[in-house]
């Protein structure tokens, strides 16, 4: 095997890892530990997409429970959690599925709270 | 007689015996509440079909008056105010059913009901609430109660961790032998479970409450 062939094989082997790393790194540095659960991390590894919702009025565990249960019973959502410190609901949508902003706002309302902004880190 | 019950309930101010931690849940949420205060023991199971109201069964044993109540209670979230760091709520509630005397109370079974309101303001550190409730029964008479609470969290915990609150509740029950009562209590809150343990320093009686969100 020539030097050229070895170099090409090495480049092909590491390229996928290099291309995926900045995306994963960007997401993880932007989020605290309490905004990503192990189930959400698994869902992201399987190709899911992350959504972060700023929420008004989330001050207790019953508030957080209301939102996580409301979202986790949706077929599109793989996993969800609430960070009371960050005042966010974070969830992962299954690969090839979507949840538009209007639906998210309505689900937050049905849980008893109010959305104050929606971001999708993948699109940033 | 129905008008009498309704008017009696409306005229009476009151509280006590109504759990004051989100009596309306998320849509589809079910909650079981068991409580025991200086005057009454109660069980309440409610379902929230819409985020503005809940409906369920409520049973009360008014130990001081020797009567029981079984009925349906509806709670309406009249308004909720939101902020980044606070939440405030105004609830109106009403129950209708039957009441009858127990133990030494010879009162027969008759229609009964209650009406009330509850307001609270809460941050992750502070909690303030007020509640008023009137109860009237065809055979068991009328009753009015009101109460207020102040609470502080000695530390602020995130979702899933154990939350602890130190609270004091002041109850006013005009018909009671000692109308004003003071109950210090501690509230523990974690995930779907809330538990409160207190002691009425006025009557030297325990205060207990458990709530579970299914």
GROMACS .gro file of C-alpha atoms in nm:
model
  338
    1UNK     CA    1   0.000   0.000   0.000
    2UNK     CA    2   0.146   0.336  -0.101
    3UNK     CA    3   0.179   0.642   0.120
    4UNK     CA    4  -0.091   0.810  -0.091
    5UNK     CA    5  -0.336   0.523  -0.035
    6UNK     CA    6  -0.268   0.519   0.341
    7UNK     CA    7  -0.322   0.896   0.363
    8UNK     CA    8  -0.650   0.873   0.168
    9UNK     CA    9  -0.778   0.587   0.386
   10UNK     CA   10  -0.698   0.782   0.702
   11UNK     CA   11  -0.871   1.094   0.568
   12UNK     CA   12  -1.186   0.900   0.480
   13UNK     CA   13  -1.190   0.736   0.823
   14UNK     CA   14  -1.168   1.055   1.026
   15UNK     CA   15  -1.380   1.286   0.807
   16UNK     CA   16  -1.723   1.176   0.943
   17UNK     CA   17  -1.603   1.220   1.300
   18UNK     CA   18  -1.458   1.562   1.223
   19UNK     CA   19  -1.773   1.680   1.047
   20UNK     CA   20  -2.001   1.565   1.329
   21UNK     CA   21  -1.788   1.694   1.613
   22UNK     CA   22  -1.842   2.071   1.578
   23UNK     CA   23  -2.221   2.027   1.577
   24UNK     CA   24  -2.226   1.808   1.887
   25UNK     CA   25  -1.975   2.032   2.059
   26UNK     CA   26  -2.177   2.345   1.985
   27UNK     CA   27  -2.492   2.191   2.130
   28UNK     CA   28  -2.326   2.060   2.442
   29UNK     CA   29  -2.137   2.378   2.524
   30UNK     CA   30  -2.457   2.581   2.487
   31UNK     CA   31  -2.658   2.363   2.724
   32UNK     CA   32  -2.617   2.284   3.090
   33UNK     CA   33  -2.626   1.928   3.222
   34UNK     CA   34  -2.980   1.975   3.349
   35UNK     CA   35  -3.103   2.072   3.003
   36UNK     CA   36  -3.005   1.741   2.844
   37UNK     CA   37  -3.102   1.408   2.995
   38UNK     CA   38  -2.941   1.076   2.896
   39UNK     CA   39  -3.259   0.989   2.700
   40UNK     CA   40  -3.231   1.316   2.509
   41UNK     CA   41  -2.864   1.253   2.437
   42UNK     CA   42  -2.950   0.909   2.297
   43UNK     CA   43  -3.224   1.061   2.083
   44UNK     CA   44  -2.980   1.318   1.947
   45UNK     CA   45  -2.730   1.043   1.867
   46UNK     CA   46  -3.006   0.871   1.670
   47UNK     CA   47  -3.053   1.178   1.453
   48UNK     CA   48  -3.313   1.370   1.652
   49UNK     CA   49  -3.323   1.746   1.657
   50UNK     CA   50  -3.307   1.970   1.959
   51UNK     CA   51  -3.563   2.237   2.050
   52UNK     CA   52  -3.529   2.484   2.338
   53UNK     CA   53  -3.828   2.682   2.461
   54UNK     CA   54  -3.801   2.975   2.701
   55UNK     CA   55  -4.095   2.946   2.939
   56UNK     CA   56  -4.266   3.197   3.165
   57UNK     CA   57  -4.404   3.097   3.503
   58UNK     CA   58  -4.214   2.772   3.558
   59UNK     CA   59  -4.130   2.794   3.928
   60UNK     CA   60  -4.186   2.445   4.071
   61UNK     CA   61  -4.163   2.073   4.001
   62UNK     CA   62  -4.537   2.047   3.921
   63UNK     CA   63  -4.481   2.310   3.649
   64UNK     CA   64  -4.188   2.114   3.509
   65UNK     CA   65  -4.377   1.785   3.533
   66UNK     CA   66  -4.673   1.933   3.347
   67UNK     CA   67  -4.457   2.036   3.053
   68UNK     CA   68  -4.242   1.724   3.029
   69UNK     CA   69  -4.548   1.496   3.041
   70UNK     CA   70  -4.738   1.707   2.789
   71UNK     CA   71  -4.450   1.689   2.541
   72UNK     CA   72  -4.338   1.333   2.605
   73UNK     CA   73  -4.681   1.194   2.522
   74UNK     CA   74  -4.647   1.336   2.170
   75UNK     CA   75  -4.530   1.080   1.917
   76UNK     CA   76  -4.290   1.332   1.762
   77UNK     CA   77  -4.101   1.386   2.088
   78UNK     CA   78  -3.833   1.142   2.199
   79UNK     CA   79  -3.760   1.300   2.539
   80UNK     CA   80  -3.804   1.626   2.723
   81UNK     CA   81  -3.692   1.801   3.039
   82UNK     CA   82  -3.725   2.134   3.214
   83UNK     CA   83  -3.445   2.337   3.366
   84UNK     CA   84  -3.595   2.566   3.630
   85UNK     CA   85  -3.265   2.758   3.660
   86UNK     CA   86  -3.249   2.831   3.288
   87UNK     CA   87  -3.631   2.868   3.266
   88UNK     CA   88  -3.636   2.642   2.963
   89UNK     CA   89  -3.813   2.338   2.832
   90UNK     CA   90  -3.574   2.131   2.620
   91UNK     CA   91  -3.684   1.841   2.404
   92UNK     CA   92  -3.568   1.624   2.116
   93UNK     CA   93  -3.784   1.556   1.812
   94UNK     CA   94  -3.738   1.220   1.642
   95UNK     CA   95  -3.543   1.214   1.315
   96UNK     CA   96  -3.764   1.295   1.014
   97UNK     CA   97  -4.036   1.444   1.235
   98UNK     CA   98  -4.119   1.805   1.311
   99UNK     CA   99  -4.310   2.010   1.564
  100UNK     CA  100  -4.381   2.362   1.443
  101UNK     CA  101  -4.367   2.671   1.664
  102UNK     CA  102  -4.745   2.714   1.674
  103UNK     CA  103  -4.791   2.358   1.800
  104UNK     CA  104  -4.518   2.400   2.060
  105UNK     CA  105  -4.674   2.724   2.186
  106UNK     CA  106  -5.012   2.555   2.206
  107UNK     CA  107  -4.872   2.255   2.395
  108UNK     CA  108  -4.705   2.487   2.648
  109UNK     CA  109  -5.040   2.664   2.692
  110UNK     CA  110  -5.218   2.332   2.743
  111UNK     CA  111  -4.964   2.247   3.010
  112UNK     CA  112  -5.064   2.571   3.181
  113UNK     CA  113  -4.769   2.794   3.091
  114UNK     CA  114  -4.651   3.042   2.832
  115UNK     CA  115  -4.377   3.014   2.572
  116UNK     CA  116  -4.146   3.314   2.549
  117UNK     CA  117  -3.924   3.210   2.260
  118UNK     CA  118  -3.830   2.899   2.066
  119UNK     CA  119  -3.485   2.812   1.935
  120UNK     CA  120  -3.362   2.519   1.734
  121UNK     CA  121  -2.985   2.492   1.785
  122UNK     CA  122  -2.934   2.272   1.478
  123UNK     CA  123  -3.047   2.555   1.256
  124UNK     CA  124  -2.813   2.808   1.413
  125UNK     CA  125  -8.387   2.476   4.964
  126UNK     CA  126  -8.139   2.479   4.680
  127UNK     CA  127  -8.138   2.858   4.690
  128UNK     CA  128  -8.075   2.847   5.064
  129UNK     CA  129  -7.773   2.625   5.017
  130UNK     CA  130  -7.638   2.838   4.738
  131UNK     CA  131  -7.693   3.163   4.924
  132UNK     CA  132  -7.541   3.025   5.239
  133UNK     CA  133  -7.234   2.916   5.052
  134UNK     CA  134  -7.205   3.249   4.875
  135UNK     CA  135  -7.242   3.449   5.193
  136UNK     CA  136  -6.989   3.249   5.381
  137UNK     CA  137  -6.623   3.323   5.348
  138UNK     CA  138  -6.389   3.040   5.395
  139UNK     CA  139  -6.098   2.806   5.343
  140UNK     CA  140  -5.904   2.524   5.498
  141UNK     CA  141  -5.908   2.179   5.360
  142UNK     CA  142  -5.838   2.279   5.000
  143UNK     CA  143  -5.499   2.187   4.874
  144UNK     CA  144  -5.322   2.496   4.754
  145UNK     CA  145  -5.068   2.371   4.505
  146UNK     CA  146  -5.200   2.386   4.153
  147UNK     CA  147  -5.560   2.263   4.192
  148UNK     CA  148  -5.577   2.265   3.811
  149UNK     CA  149  -5.316   2.050   3.639
  150UNK     CA  150  -5.201   2.008   3.279
  151UNK     CA  151  -5.450   1.876   3.022
  152UNK     CA  152  -5.501   1.507   3.087
  153UNK     CA  153  -5.341   1.526   3.431
  154UNK     CA  154  -5.488   1.341   3.729
  155UNK     CA  155  -5.417   1.429   4.090
  156UNK     CA  156  -5.486   1.259   4.421
  157UNK     CA  157  -5.486   1.470   4.737
  158UNK     CA  158  -5.527   1.355   5.095
  159UNK     CA  159  -5.531   1.610   5.374
  160UNK     CA  160  -5.589   1.637   5.744
  161UNK     CA  161  -5.603   1.967   5.930
  162UNK     CA  162  -5.719   2.079   6.272
  163UNK     CA  163  -6.085   2.075   6.168
  164UNK     CA  164  -6.132   1.837   5.877
  165UNK     CA  165  -5.996   1.534   5.693
  166UNK     CA  166  -6.050   1.518   5.317
  167UNK     CA  167  -5.973   1.322   5.005
  168UNK     CA  168  -5.987   1.481   4.662
  169UNK     CA  169  -5.920   1.318   4.327
  170UNK     CA  170  -5.943   1.542   4.022
  171UNK     CA  171  -5.892   1.528   3.648
  172UNK     CA  172  -5.795   1.821   3.428
  173UNK     CA  173  -5.969   1.799   3.087
  174UNK     CA  174  -5.869   2.158   2.999
  175UNK     CA  175  -5.586   2.369   3.132
  176UNK     CA  176  -5.837   2.617   3.279
  177UNK     CA  177  -6.041   2.378   3.494
  178UNK     CA  178  -6.043   2.048   3.680
  179UNK     CA  179  -6.324   1.828   3.805
  180UNK     CA  180  -6.333   1.542   4.049
  181UNK     CA  181  -6.462   1.371   4.359
  182UNK     CA  182  -6.423   1.532   4.698
  183UNK     CA  183  -6.498   1.371   5.032
  184UNK     CA  184  -6.476   1.559   5.362
  185UNK     CA  185  -6.507   1.455   5.722
  186UNK     CA  186  -6.571   1.762   5.933
  187UNK     CA  187  -6.447   1.617   6.258
  188UNK     CA  188  -6.537   1.912   6.477
  189UNK     CA  189  -6.896   1.925   6.351
  190UNK     CA  190  -6.946   1.550   6.312
  191UNK     CA  191  -7.062   1.547   5.953
  192UNK     CA  192  -6.937   1.414   5.622
  193UNK     CA  193  -6.965   1.545   5.268
  194UNK     CA  194  -6.940   1.358   4.939
  195UNK     CA  195  -6.961   1.548   4.615
  196UNK     CA  196  -6.823   1.666   4.285
  197UNK     CA  197  -6.588   1.962   4.288
  198UNK     CA  198  -6.499   2.181   3.992
  199UNK     CA  199  -6.211   2.427   4.002
  200UNK     CA  200  -6.170   2.703   3.746
  201UNK     CA  201  -5.842   2.880   3.685
  202UNK     CA  202  -5.987   3.228   3.639
  203UNK     CA  203  -5.651   3.382   3.558
  204UNK     CA  204  -5.282   3.306   3.566
  205UNK     CA  205  -5.019   3.577   3.554
  206UNK     CA  206  -4.675   3.484   3.425
  207UNK     CA  207  -4.333   3.633   3.465
  208UNK     CA  208  -3.982   3.504   3.413
  209UNK     CA  209  -3.947   3.447   3.786
  210UNK     CA  210  -4.299   3.427   3.921
  211UNK     CA  211  -4.643   3.287   3.870
  212UNK     CA  212  -4.970   3.408   4.020
  213UNK     CA  213  -5.309   3.241   4.004
  214UNK     CA  214  -5.670   3.310   4.082
  215UNK     CA  215  -5.894   3.006   4.119
  216UNK     CA  216  -6.267   2.979   4.183
  217UNK     CA  217  -6.412   2.650   4.296
  218UNK     CA  218  -6.745   2.496   4.383
  219UNK     CA  219  -6.867   2.159   4.504
  220UNK     CA  220  -7.210   2.000   4.511
  221UNK     CA  221  -7.317   1.676   4.677
  222UNK     CA  222  -7.468   1.537   4.993
  223UNK     CA  223  -7.382   1.575   5.361
  224UNK     CA  224  -7.496   1.383   5.666
  225UNK     CA  225  -7.428   1.369   6.038
  226UNK     CA  226  -7.192   1.110   6.187
  227UNK     CA  227  -7.106   0.998   6.540
  228UNK     CA  228  -7.315   1.207   6.780
  229UNK     CA  229  -7.469   1.425   6.510
  230UNK     CA  230  -7.826   1.310   6.435
  231UNK     CA  231  -7.851   1.516   6.113
  232UNK     CA  232  -7.990   1.321   5.821
  233UNK     CA  233  -7.868   1.319   5.464
  234UNK     CA  234  -7.929   1.632   5.262
  235UNK     CA  235  -7.796   1.837   4.975
  236UNK     CA  236  -7.481   2.034   5.043
  237UNK     CA  237  -7.228   2.243   4.860
  238UNK     CA  238  -6.944   2.486   4.887
  239UNK     CA  239  -6.801   2.780   4.700
  240UNK     CA  240  -6.466   2.945   4.734
  241UNK     CA  241  -6.172   3.123   4.584
  242UNK     CA  242  -5.800   3.089   4.607
  243UNK     CA  243  -5.521   3.320   4.504
  244UNK     CA  244  -5.146   3.263   4.514
  245UNK     CA  245  -4.822   3.423   4.409
  246UNK     CA  246  -4.508   3.215   4.392
  247UNK     CA  247  -4.145   3.244   4.299
  248UNK     CA  248  -3.886   2.975   4.352
  249UNK     CA  249  -3.804   3.138   4.686
  250UNK     CA  250  -4.131   3.287   4.815
  251UNK     CA  251  -4.490   3.170   4.836
  252UNK     CA  252  -4.801   3.361   4.942
  253UNK     CA  253  -5.159   3.238   4.919
  254UNK     CA  254  -5.507   3.321   5.038
  255UNK     CA  255  -5.815   3.106   5.035
  256UNK     CA  256  -6.177   3.155   5.133
  257UNK     CA  257  -6.453   2.897   5.135
  258UNK     CA  258  -6.815   2.874   5.236
  259UNK     CA  259  -6.996   2.548   5.302
  260UNK     CA  260  -7.369   2.497   5.348
  261UNK     CA  261  -7.573   2.181   5.394
  262UNK     CA  262  -7.946   2.124   5.406
  263UNK     CA  263  -7.916   1.919   5.724
  264UNK     CA  264  -7.575   2.008   5.865
  265UNK     CA  265  -7.577   2.388   5.863
  266UNK     CA  266  -7.335   2.647   5.737
  267UNK     CA  267  -6.969   2.705   5.785
  268UNK     CA  268  -6.717   2.965   5.678
  269UNK     CA  269  -6.340   2.955   5.677
  270UNK     CA  270  -6.049   3.151   5.539
  271UNK     CA  271  -5.676   3.105   5.552
  272UNK     CA  272  -5.351   3.257   5.434
  273UNK     CA  273  -5.004   3.119   5.390
  274UNK     CA  274  -4.653   3.255   5.371
  275UNK     CA  275  -4.366   3.033   5.270
  276UNK     CA  276  -3.995   3.055   5.202
  277UNK     CA  277  -3.764   2.802   5.041
  278UNK     CA  278  -3.436   2.785   5.237
  279UNK     CA  279  -3.262   2.675   4.917
  280UNK     CA  280  -3.362   2.679   4.551
  281UNK     CA  281  -3.363   2.340   4.380
  282UNK     CA  282  -3.390   2.240   4.016
  283UNK     CA  283  -3.643   2.002   3.859
  284UNK     CA  284  -3.623   1.653   4.001
  285UNK     CA  285  -3.437   1.752   4.317
  286UNK     CA  286  -3.598   1.769   4.659
  287UNK     CA  287  -3.762   2.106   4.719
  288UNK     CA  288  -3.821   2.216   5.076
  289UNK     CA  289  -4.045   2.497   5.196
  290UNK     CA  290  -4.095   2.639   5.541
  291UNK     CA  291  -4.446   2.778   5.572
  292UNK     CA  292  -4.686   2.923   5.821
  293UNK     CA  293  -5.060   2.907   5.774
  294UNK     CA  294  -5.310   3.123   5.958
  295UNK     CA  295  -5.669   2.996   5.954
  296UNK     CA  296  -5.983   3.180   6.052
  297UNK     CA  297  -6.287   2.972   6.132
  298UNK     CA  298  -6.550   3.199   6.293
  299UNK     CA  299  -6.758   2.910   6.427
  300UNK     CA  300  -6.470   2.732   6.595
  301UNK     CA  301  -6.406   2.745   6.967
  302UNK     CA  302  -6.075   2.914   6.888
  303UNK     CA  303  -6.149   3.106   6.565
  304UNK     CA  304  -5.793   3.187   6.465
  305UNK     CA  305  -5.538   2.912   6.433
  306UNK     CA  306  -5.170   2.913   6.343
  307UNK     CA  307  -5.006   2.615   6.176
  308UNK     CA  308  -4.633   2.610   6.096
  309UNK     CA  309  -4.553   2.344   5.839
  310UNK     CA  310  -4.283   2.209   5.616
  311UNK     CA  311  -4.350   2.124   5.253
  312UNK     CA  312  -4.147   1.871   5.058
  313UNK     CA  313  -4.180   1.866   4.685
  314UNK     CA  314  -4.016   1.627   4.440
  315UNK     CA  315  -4.136   1.536   4.093
  316UNK     CA  316  -4.499   1.420   4.111
  317UNK     CA  317  -4.516   1.408   4.492
  318UNK     CA  318  -4.583   1.685   4.740
  319UNK     CA  319  -4.605   1.625   5.114
  320UNK     CA  320  -4.672   1.868   5.396
  321UNK     CA  321  -4.624   1.810   5.767
  322UNK     CA  322  -4.735   2.067   6.021
  323UNK     CA  323  -4.867   2.119   6.367
  324UNK     CA  324  -5.145   2.353   6.476
  325UNK     CA  325  -4.993   2.539   6.768
  326UNK     CA  326  -5.341   2.671   6.849
  327UNK     CA  327  -5.517   2.338   6.888
  328UNK     CA  328  -5.215   2.116   6.933
  329UNK     CA  329  -5.319   1.900   6.640
  330UNK     CA  330  -5.131   1.766   6.338
  331UNK     CA  331  -5.157   1.895   5.982
  332UNK     CA  332  -5.082   1.658   5.697
  333UNK     CA  333  -5.122   1.675   5.324
  334UNK     CA  334  -5.011   1.454   5.037
  335UNK     CA  335  -5.053   1.519   4.668
  336UNK     CA  336  -4.956   1.297   4.379
  337UNK     CA  337  -4.976   1.390   4.011
  338UNK     CA  338  -5.037   1.088   3.787
   0.00000   0.00000   0.00000
